[in-house]
Amino acid sequence: MKVKHSKYKNTGILFELLTRQLTSDTITGNQTKSLSFLKKHFNSKTELLKEYKIYHTLATKKYNKDSQATMLIEELVKAHNRLNKSQLRREKYNLIKEIKDTYNVNDFFKAKISDYKVMASIFNLLENKKATALSIVNSKVTLLEHITEKPNNKVKKDVVLENFNNQDKDTRLLTYKVLLEKFNDKYSGLEDNQKTLLKEYVNSVTNSPALKSYLNQEIKEVKKEITRFSKKVEDKAVVIKLNETKSMIKPLCKKSSVNDDNVINLLNYYELVNELKTIHG
């Protein structure tokens, strides 16, 4: 049974989207407000941080036994009931308002969410006042299965992020600074179109319709640029190669998903176009 809920009100999703926005802003070198939003709304004095920790625990904690998972869910539901609800609503309202004032809301909330079903189930269990008894049961079953499922490679990868979140504030800031410096050192030579592509890829995630639409539009522009510059090239052998390259560049069909190869290919096409611009203006 599909759980209906609003991304706007889901604290776990809000936090994930803000951290993604921070990453994409970092890649493109834009001044980011997402970091200030995180510091302002998810600090030790806010109810939002307390609620996020409940979401995070339910989404990441693992147990072998159903009895342990059941106890975890019950205790975290009690912890959520103890939150100051009026303060929480006010904080969430202010955060969403600032997001709407700063970003294109449709683009911001369109990204595919990892473990969306789990996040929706947590919201339904904790916050959905209109939830039916059956939907509550289904949400509990979903969380029980999620908490007790056997670890796989994806869970192992998430341990790194979990360890990062468990560090003290100074350690996290230092880690972030080091990662940022390493990224800037490695990708300082990228052109603007390449940085923008990486930003879209990070911010939208592979299965986002917006990302596929963006890639197809960029593919169309790349082919136009190759056509334009091929008319300026005097070497016939080079013109033939450019036409062959252009014929190989295909848009993504409706049924296909964006993957790493698609992005890497487009980055290489950008490199070709940028080289042609340097030589032929």
mmCIF file of C-alpha atoms in Angstrom:
data_model
loop_
_atom_site.group_PDB
_atom_site.id
_atom_site.type_symbol
_atom_site.label_atom_id
_atom_site.label_comp_id
_atom_site.label_asym_id
_atom_site.label_seq_id
_atom_site.Cartn_x
_atom_site.Cartn_y
_atom_site.Cartn_z
ATOM 1 C CA MET A 1 0.000 0.000 0.000
ATOM 2 C CA LYS A 2 1.423 3.353 -1.057
ATOM 3 C CA VAL A 3 1.692 5.928 1.722
ATOM 4 C CA LYS A 4 0.558 9.404 0.728
ATOM 5 C CA HIS A 5 2.421 12.250 2.374
ATOM 6 C CA SER A 6 3.971 15.637 1.693
ATOM 7 C CA LYS A 7 7.712 16.002 1.117
ATOM 8 C CA TYR A 8 7.337 19.569 2.379
ATOM 9 C CA LYS A 9 6.543 18.388 5.915
ATOM 10 C CA ASN A 10 8.907 15.432 6.115
ATOM 11 C CA THR A 11 11.862 16.496 8.252
ATOM 12 C CA GLY A 12 14.062 13.623 7.074
ATOM 13 C CA ILE A 13 13.508 14.563 3.432
ATOM 14 C CA LEU A 14 13.992 18.291 4.107
ATOM 15 C CA PHE A 15 17.360 17.585 5.707
ATOM 16 C CA GLU A 16 18.458 15.282 2.856
ATOM 17 C CA LEU A 17 17.488 17.810 0.173
ATOM 18 C CA LEU A 18 19.302 20.632 1.957
ATOM 19 C CA THR A 19 22.501 18.593 2.223
ATOM 20 C CA ARG A 20 22.238 17.760 -1.490
ATOM 21 C CA GLN A 21 21.757 21.431 -2.291
ATOM 22 C CA LEU A 22 24.858 22.219 -0.233
ATOM 23 C CA THR A 23 26.836 19.685 -2.281
ATOM 24 C CA SER A 24 25.621 21.034 -5.630
ATOM 25 C CA ASP A 25 26.339 24.642 -4.597
ATOM 26 C CA THR A 26 29.829 23.602 -3.531
ATOM 27 C CA ILE A 27 30.503 21.939 -6.889
ATOM 28 C CA THR A 28 29.497 25.024 -8.873
ATOM 29 C CA GLY A 29 31.141 27.475 -6.496
ATOM 30 C CA ASN A 30 27.866 29.300 -5.830
ATOM 31 C CA GLN A 31 27.234 31.105 -2.575
ATOM 32 C CA THR A 32 25.136 28.655 -0.636
ATOM 33 C CA LYS A 33 22.307 29.456 1.742
ATOM 34 C CA SER A 34 21.646 25.793 2.419
ATOM 35 C CA LEU A 35 24.508 25.679 4.929
ATOM 36 C CA SER A 36 23.074 28.626 6.860
ATOM 37 C CA PHE A 37 19.644 26.951 6.774
ATOM 38 C CA LEU A 38 21.123 23.779 8.252
ATOM 39 C CA LYS A 39 22.940 25.683 10.975
ATOM 40 C CA LYS A 40 19.933 27.837 11.784
ATOM 41 C CA HIS A 41 17.177 25.211 11.797
ATOM 42 C CA PHE A 42 19.042 22.035 12.794
ATOM 43 C CA ASN A 43 21.004 23.037 15.872
ATOM 44 C CA SER A 44 20.932 21.849 19.484
ATOM 45 C CA LYS A 45 18.272 24.411 20.439
ATOM 46 C CA THR A 46 15.674 23.395 17.841
ATOM 47 C CA GLU A 47 12.914 20.810 17.933
ATOM 48 C CA LEU A 48 13.643 20.158 14.251
ATOM 49 C CA LEU A 49 17.007 18.635 15.114
ATOM 50 C CA LYS A 50 15.375 16.404 17.734
ATOM 51 C CA GLU A 51 12.813 15.258 15.175
ATOM 52 C CA TYR A 52 15.489 14.710 12.527
ATOM 53 C CA LYS A 53 17.436 12.469 14.926
ATOM 54 C CA ILE A 54 14.309 10.334 15.355
ATOM 55 C CA TYR A 55 13.913 10.081 11.574
ATOM 56 C CA HIS A 56 17.613 9.290 11.166
ATOM 57 C CA THR A 57 17.571 6.567 13.812
ATOM 58 C CA LEU A 58 14.499 4.869 12.345
ATOM 59 C CA ALA A 59 16.021 5.057 8.852
ATOM 60 C CA THR A 60 19.512 3.754 9.733
ATOM 61 C CA LYS A 61 19.369 1.616 12.894
ATOM 62 C CA LYS A 62 19.524 -2.151 12.346
ATOM 63 C CA TYR A 63 18.536 -5.057 14.610
ATOM 64 C CA ASN A 64 18.442 -8.814 14.067
ATOM 65 C CA LYS A 65 15.248 -9.447 16.050
ATOM 66 C CA ASP A 66 11.706 -8.174 15.458
ATOM 67 C CA SER A 67 11.280 -7.645 19.206
ATOM 68 C CA GLN A 68 14.224 -5.228 19.280
ATOM 69 C CA ALA A 69 12.950 -3.360 16.234
ATOM 70 C CA THR A 70 9.457 -3.127 17.749
ATOM 71 C CA MET A 71 10.871 -1.719 20.974
ATOM 72 C CA LEU A 72 12.906 0.845 19.023
ATOM 73 C CA ILE A 73 9.844 2.036 17.098
ATOM 74 C CA GLU A 74 7.729 2.283 20.247
ATOM 75 C CA GLU A 75 10.357 4.253 22.172
ATOM 76 C CA LEU A 76 10.983 6.682 19.311
ATOM 77 C CA VAL A 77 7.247 7.266 18.869
ATOM 78 C CA LYS A 78 7.118 8.144 22.587
ATOM 79 C CA ALA A 79 10.122 10.449 22.166
ATOM 80 C CA HIS A 80 8.383 12.186 19.267
ATOM 81 C CA ASN A 81 5.231 12.656 21.352
ATOM 82 C CA ARG A 82 7.331 14.511 23.927
ATOM 83 C CA LEU A 83 8.485 17.119 21.398
ATOM 84 C CA ASN A 84 7.127 20.649 21.659
ATOM 85 C CA LYS A 85 4.690 20.423 18.748
ATOM 86 C CA SER A 86 3.828 24.120 18.520
ATOM 87 C CA GLN A 87 7.514 25.058 18.395
ATOM 88 C CA LEU A 88 8.168 22.269 15.890
ATOM 89 C CA ARG A 89 5.387 23.463 13.571
ATOM 90 C CA ARG A 90 6.689 27.019 13.770
ATOM 91 C CA GLU A 91 10.274 25.978 13.018
ATOM 92 C CA LYS A 92 9.210 23.800 10.104
ATOM 93 C CA TYR A 93 6.989 26.542 8.693
ATOM 94 C CA ASN A 94 9.875 29.048 8.825
ATOM 95 C CA LEU A 95 12.288 26.598 7.183
ATOM 96 C CA ILE A 96 9.895 25.776 4.334
ATOM 97 C CA LYS A 97 9.180 29.492 3.819
ATOM 98 C CA GLU A 98 12.909 30.246 3.506
ATOM 99 C CA ILE A 99 13.360 27.368 1.063
ATOM 100 C CA LYS A 100 10.464 28.664 -1.081
ATOM 101 C CA ASP A 101 11.894 32.199 -0.990
ATOM 102 C CA THR A 102 15.349 30.995 -2.038
ATOM 103 C CA TYR A 103 14.917 28.091 -4.459
ATOM 104 C CA ASN A 104 12.639 26.986 -7.256
ATOM 105 C CA VAL A 105 10.363 24.762 -5.182
ATOM 106 C CA ASN A 106 9.437 22.432 -8.039
ATOM 107 C CA ASP A 107 13.094 21.719 -8.811
ATOM 108 C CA PHE A 108 14.078 21.513 -5.145
ATOM 109 C CA PHE A 109 11.494 18.876 -4.225
ATOM 110 C CA LYS A 110 11.542 16.964 -7.536
ATOM 111 C CA ALA A 111 14.699 14.980 -6.718
ATOM 112 C CA LYS A 112 14.358 11.244 -6.141
ATOM 113 C CA ILE A 113 14.673 10.391 -2.448
ATOM 114 C CA SER A 114 16.665 7.410 -1.257
ATOM 115 C CA ASP A 115 14.495 5.051 0.834
ATOM 116 C CA TYR A 116 11.436 7.163 0.037
ATOM 117 C CA LYS A 117 9.039 4.451 1.225
ATOM 118 C CA VAL A 118 10.809 4.313 4.591
ATOM 119 C CA MET A 119 10.748 8.106 4.977
ATOM 120 C CA ALA A 120 7.055 8.208 4.061
ATOM 121 C CA SER A 121 6.314 5.453 6.588
ATOM 122 C CA ILE A 122 8.136 7.345 9.348
ATOM 123 C CA PHE A 123 6.133 10.482 8.561
ATOM 124 C CA ASN A 124 2.884 8.524 8.517
ATOM 125 C CA LEU A 125 3.661 6.950 11.862
ATOM 126 C CA LEU A 126 4.842 10.115 13.600
ATOM 127 C CA GLU A 127 3.074 13.061 12.033
ATOM 128 C CA ASN A 128 0.127 12.140 9.840
ATOM 129 C CA LYS A 129 -2.945 13.057 11.882
ATOM 130 C CA LYS A 130 -5.261 11.750 9.135
ATOM 131 C CA ALA A 131 -3.608 8.316 8.962
ATOM 132 C CA THR A 132 -5.992 5.353 9.107
ATOM 133 C CA ALA A 133 -5.411 2.394 11.402
ATOM 134 C CA LEU A 134 -4.562 0.232 8.393
ATOM 135 C CA SER A 135 -1.985 2.721 7.064
ATOM 136 C CA ILE A 136 -0.366 2.904 10.515
ATOM 137 C CA VAL A 137 -0.056 -0.878 10.597
ATOM 138 C CA ASN A 138 1.425 -0.902 7.082
ATOM 139 C CA SER A 139 3.930 1.782 8.057
ATOM 140 C CA LYS A 140 5.003 -0.193 11.124
ATOM 141 C CA VAL A 141 5.448 -3.327 9.009
ATOM 142 C CA THR A 142 7.545 -1.389 6.493
ATOM 143 C CA LEU A 143 9.797 -0.053 9.267
ATOM 144 C CA LEU A 144 10.092 -3.453 10.945
ATOM 145 C CA GLU A 145 11.188 -5.019 7.666
ATOM 146 C CA HIS A 146 13.605 -2.160 7.014
ATOM 147 C CA ILE A 147 15.192 -2.252 10.484
ATOM 148 C CA THR A 148 15.597 -6.043 10.498
ATOM 149 C CA GLU A 149 16.698 -6.556 6.877
ATOM 150 C CA LYS A 150 20.133 -8.051 6.374
ATOM 151 C CA PRO A 151 22.948 -5.572 5.597
ATOM 152 C CA ASN A 152 23.986 -5.211 1.974
ATOM 153 C CA ASN A 153 26.588 -3.166 0.130
ATOM 154 C CA LYS A 154 24.378 -0.092 0.225
ATOM 155 C CA VAL A 155 24.112 -0.235 4.014
ATOM 156 C CA LYS A 156 27.876 -0.664 4.309
ATOM 157 C CA LYS A 157 28.398 2.491 2.276
ATOM 158 C CA ASP A 158 26.026 4.398 4.534
ATOM 159 C CA VAL A 159 28.184 3.561 7.581
ATOM 160 C CA VAL A 160 30.628 6.254 6.459
ATOM 161 C CA LEU A 161 27.894 8.894 6.487
ATOM 162 C CA GLU A 162 26.559 7.621 9.803
ATOM 163 C CA ASN A 163 30.016 7.858 11.384
ATOM 164 C CA PHE A 164 30.340 11.387 10.006
ATOM 165 C CA ASN A 165 26.986 12.409 11.532
ATOM 166 C CA ASN A 166 28.058 10.998 14.911
ATOM 167 C CA GLN A 167 31.195 13.151 15.092
ATOM 168 C CA ASP A 168 31.272 16.361 17.120
ATOM 169 C CA LYS A 169 30.655 19.665 15.351
ATOM 170 C CA ASP A 170 34.331 20.699 15.056
ATOM 171 C CA THR A 171 35.323 17.339 13.582
ATOM 172 C CA ARG A 172 32.504 17.513 11.021
ATOM 173 C CA LEU A 173 33.484 21.032 9.982
ATOM 174 C CA LEU A 174 37.138 20.014 9.616
ATOM 175 C CA THR A 175 36.164 16.932 7.585
ATOM 176 C CA TYR A 176 33.925 19.024 5.340
ATOM 177 C CA LYS A 177 36.705 21.576 4.816
ATOM 178 C CA VAL A 178 39.213 18.877 3.832
ATOM 179 C CA LEU A 179 36.750 17.243 1.422
ATOM 180 C CA LEU A 180 35.921 20.607 -0.126
ATOM 181 C CA GLU A 181 39.601 21.455 -0.632
ATOM 182 C CA LYS A 182 40.270 18.036 -2.209
ATOM 183 C CA PHE A 183 37.307 18.423 -4.538
ATOM 184 C CA ASN A 184 38.348 21.914 -5.608
ATOM 185 C CA ASP A 185 41.925 20.752 -6.234
ATOM 186 C CA LYS A 186 40.775 17.803 -8.350
ATOM 187 C CA TYR A 187 38.108 19.603 -10.397
ATOM 188 C CA SER A 188 39.482 23.134 -10.599
ATOM 189 C CA GLY A 189 40.048 22.682 -14.355
ATOM 190 C CA LEU A 190 36.408 22.031 -15.218
ATOM 191 C CA GLU A 191 34.582 24.476 -17.452
ATOM 192 C CA ASP A 192 31.285 26.062 -16.383
ATOM 193 C CA ASN A 193 29.150 23.725 -18.494
ATOM 194 C CA GLN A 194 30.849 20.695 -16.922
ATOM 195 C CA LYS A 195 30.390 22.034 -13.386
ATOM 196 C CA THR A 196 26.723 22.754 -14.099
ATOM 197 C CA LEU A 197 26.219 19.188 -15.341
ATOM 198 C CA LEU A 198 27.763 17.757 -12.163
ATOM 199 C CA LYS A 199 25.565 20.046 -10.074
ATOM 200 C CA GLU A 200 22.436 18.798 -11.848
ATOM 201 C CA TYR A 201 23.570 15.200 -11.459
ATOM 202 C CA VAL A 202 24.198 15.523 -7.713
ATOM 203 C CA ASN A 203 21.096 17.570 -7.028
ATOM 204 C CA SER A 204 18.599 15.617 -9.119
ATOM 205 C CA VAL A 205 19.817 12.029 -8.711
ATOM 206 C CA THR A 206 19.844 9.503 -11.551
ATOM 207 C CA ASN A 207 16.147 8.751 -11.973
ATOM 208 C CA SER A 208 14.883 12.317 -11.865
ATOM 209 C CA PRO A 209 12.771 13.307 -14.922
ATOM 210 C CA ALA A 210 14.223 16.803 -14.611
ATOM 211 C CA LEU A 211 17.769 15.454 -14.950
ATOM 212 C CA LYS A 212 16.880 13.410 -18.044
ATOM 213 C CA SER A 213 15.203 16.451 -19.582
ATOM 214 C CA TYR A 214 18.277 18.559 -18.781
ATOM 215 C CA LEU A 215 20.652 16.006 -20.357
ATOM 216 C CA ASN A 216 18.556 15.725 -23.515
ATOM 217 C CA GLN A 217 18.453 19.505 -23.881
ATOM 218 C CA GLU A 218 22.233 19.704 -23.420
ATOM 219 C CA ILE A 219 22.753 16.893 -25.944
ATOM 220 C CA LYS A 220 20.720 18.889 -28.446
ATOM 221 C CA GLU A 221 22.862 21.984 -27.793
ATOM 222 C CA VAL A 222 26.104 20.009 -28.071
ATOM 223 C CA LYS A 223 25.066 18.651 -31.479
ATOM 224 C CA LYS A 224 24.227 22.189 -32.636
ATOM 225 C CA GLU A 225 27.644 23.403 -31.504
ATOM 226 C CA ILE A 226 29.451 20.568 -33.282
ATOM 227 C CA THR A 227 27.475 21.330 -36.463
ATOM 228 C CA ARG A 228 28.359 25.016 -36.194
ATOM 229 C CA PHE A 229 32.070 24.450 -35.646
ATOM 230 C CA SER A 230 32.343 21.729 -38.302
ATOM 231 C CA LYS A 231 31.566 24.429 -40.870
ATOM 232 C CA LYS A 232 34.635 26.361 -39.723
ATOM 233 C CA VAL A 233 37.017 23.408 -39.867
ATOM 234 C CA GLU A 234 39.068 23.225 -43.072
ATOM 235 C CA ASP A 235 40.511 19.747 -42.577
ATOM 236 C CA LYS A 236 38.044 17.357 -44.280
ATOM 237 C CA ALA A 237 39.205 14.372 -42.196
ATOM 238 C CA VAL A 238 38.392 16.291 -39.000
ATOM 239 C CA VAL A 239 34.984 17.278 -40.393
ATOM 240 C CA ILE A 240 34.207 13.613 -41.092
ATOM 241 C CA LYS A 241 35.200 12.676 -37.510
ATOM 242 C CA LEU A 242 33.045 15.467 -36.093
ATOM 243 C CA ASN A 243 30.048 14.304 -38.123
ATOM 244 C CA GLU A 244 30.616 10.724 -36.986
ATOM 245 C CA THR A 245 30.788 11.906 -33.372
ATOM 246 C CA LYS A 246 27.598 13.938 -33.788
ATOM 247 C CA SER A 247 25.749 10.922 -35.205
ATOM 248 C CA MET A 248 26.753 8.874 -32.144
ATOM 249 C CA ILE A 249 25.251 11.370 -29.705
ATOM 250 C CA LYS A 250 21.747 10.126 -28.962
ATOM 251 C CA PRO A 251 19.141 11.536 -26.543
ATOM 252 C CA LEU A 252 17.880 9.348 -23.699
ATOM 253 C CA CYS A 253 14.631 7.564 -24.478
ATOM 254 C CA LYS A 254 11.621 7.706 -22.164
ATOM 255 C CA LYS A 255 12.178 4.254 -20.650
ATOM 256 C CA SER A 256 15.893 4.675 -19.902
ATOM 257 C CA SER A 257 17.380 5.980 -16.644
ATOM 258 C CA VAL A 258 20.328 8.326 -16.353
ATOM 259 C CA ASN A 259 23.526 6.584 -15.285
ATOM 260 C CA ASP A 260 27.168 7.493 -14.738
ATOM 261 C CA ASP A 261 28.093 6.659 -18.335
ATOM 262 C CA ASN A 262 25.576 9.163 -19.679
ATOM 263 C CA VAL A 263 27.073 11.921 -17.559
ATOM 264 C CA ILE A 264 30.674 10.971 -18.391
ATOM 265 C CA ASN A 265 29.872 10.918 -22.116
ATOM 266 C CA LEU A 266 28.313 14.368 -21.942
ATOM 267 C CA LEU A 267 31.312 15.676 -20.017
ATOM 268 C CA ASN A 268 33.546 14.398 -22.828
ATOM 269 C CA TYR A 269 31.323 16.026 -25.465
ATOM 270 C CA TYR A 270 31.593 19.285 -23.517
ATOM 271 C CA GLU A 271 35.363 18.883 -23.612
ATOM 272 C CA LEU A 272 35.239 18.546 -27.395
ATOM 273 C CA VAL A 273 33.004 21.599 -27.787
ATOM 274 C CA ASN A 274 35.169 23.652 -25.422
ATOM 275 C CA GLU A 275 38.283 22.677 -27.421
ATOM 276 C CA LEU A 276 36.559 23.677 -30.675
ATOM 277 C CA LYS A 277 35.628 27.042 -29.132
ATOM 278 C CA THR A 278 39.237 27.620 -28.102
ATOM 279 C CA ILE A 279 40.539 26.876 -31.610
ATOM 280 C CA HIS A 280 37.801 28.355 -33.784
ATOM 281 C CA GLY A 281 36.172 30.905 -31.472
#
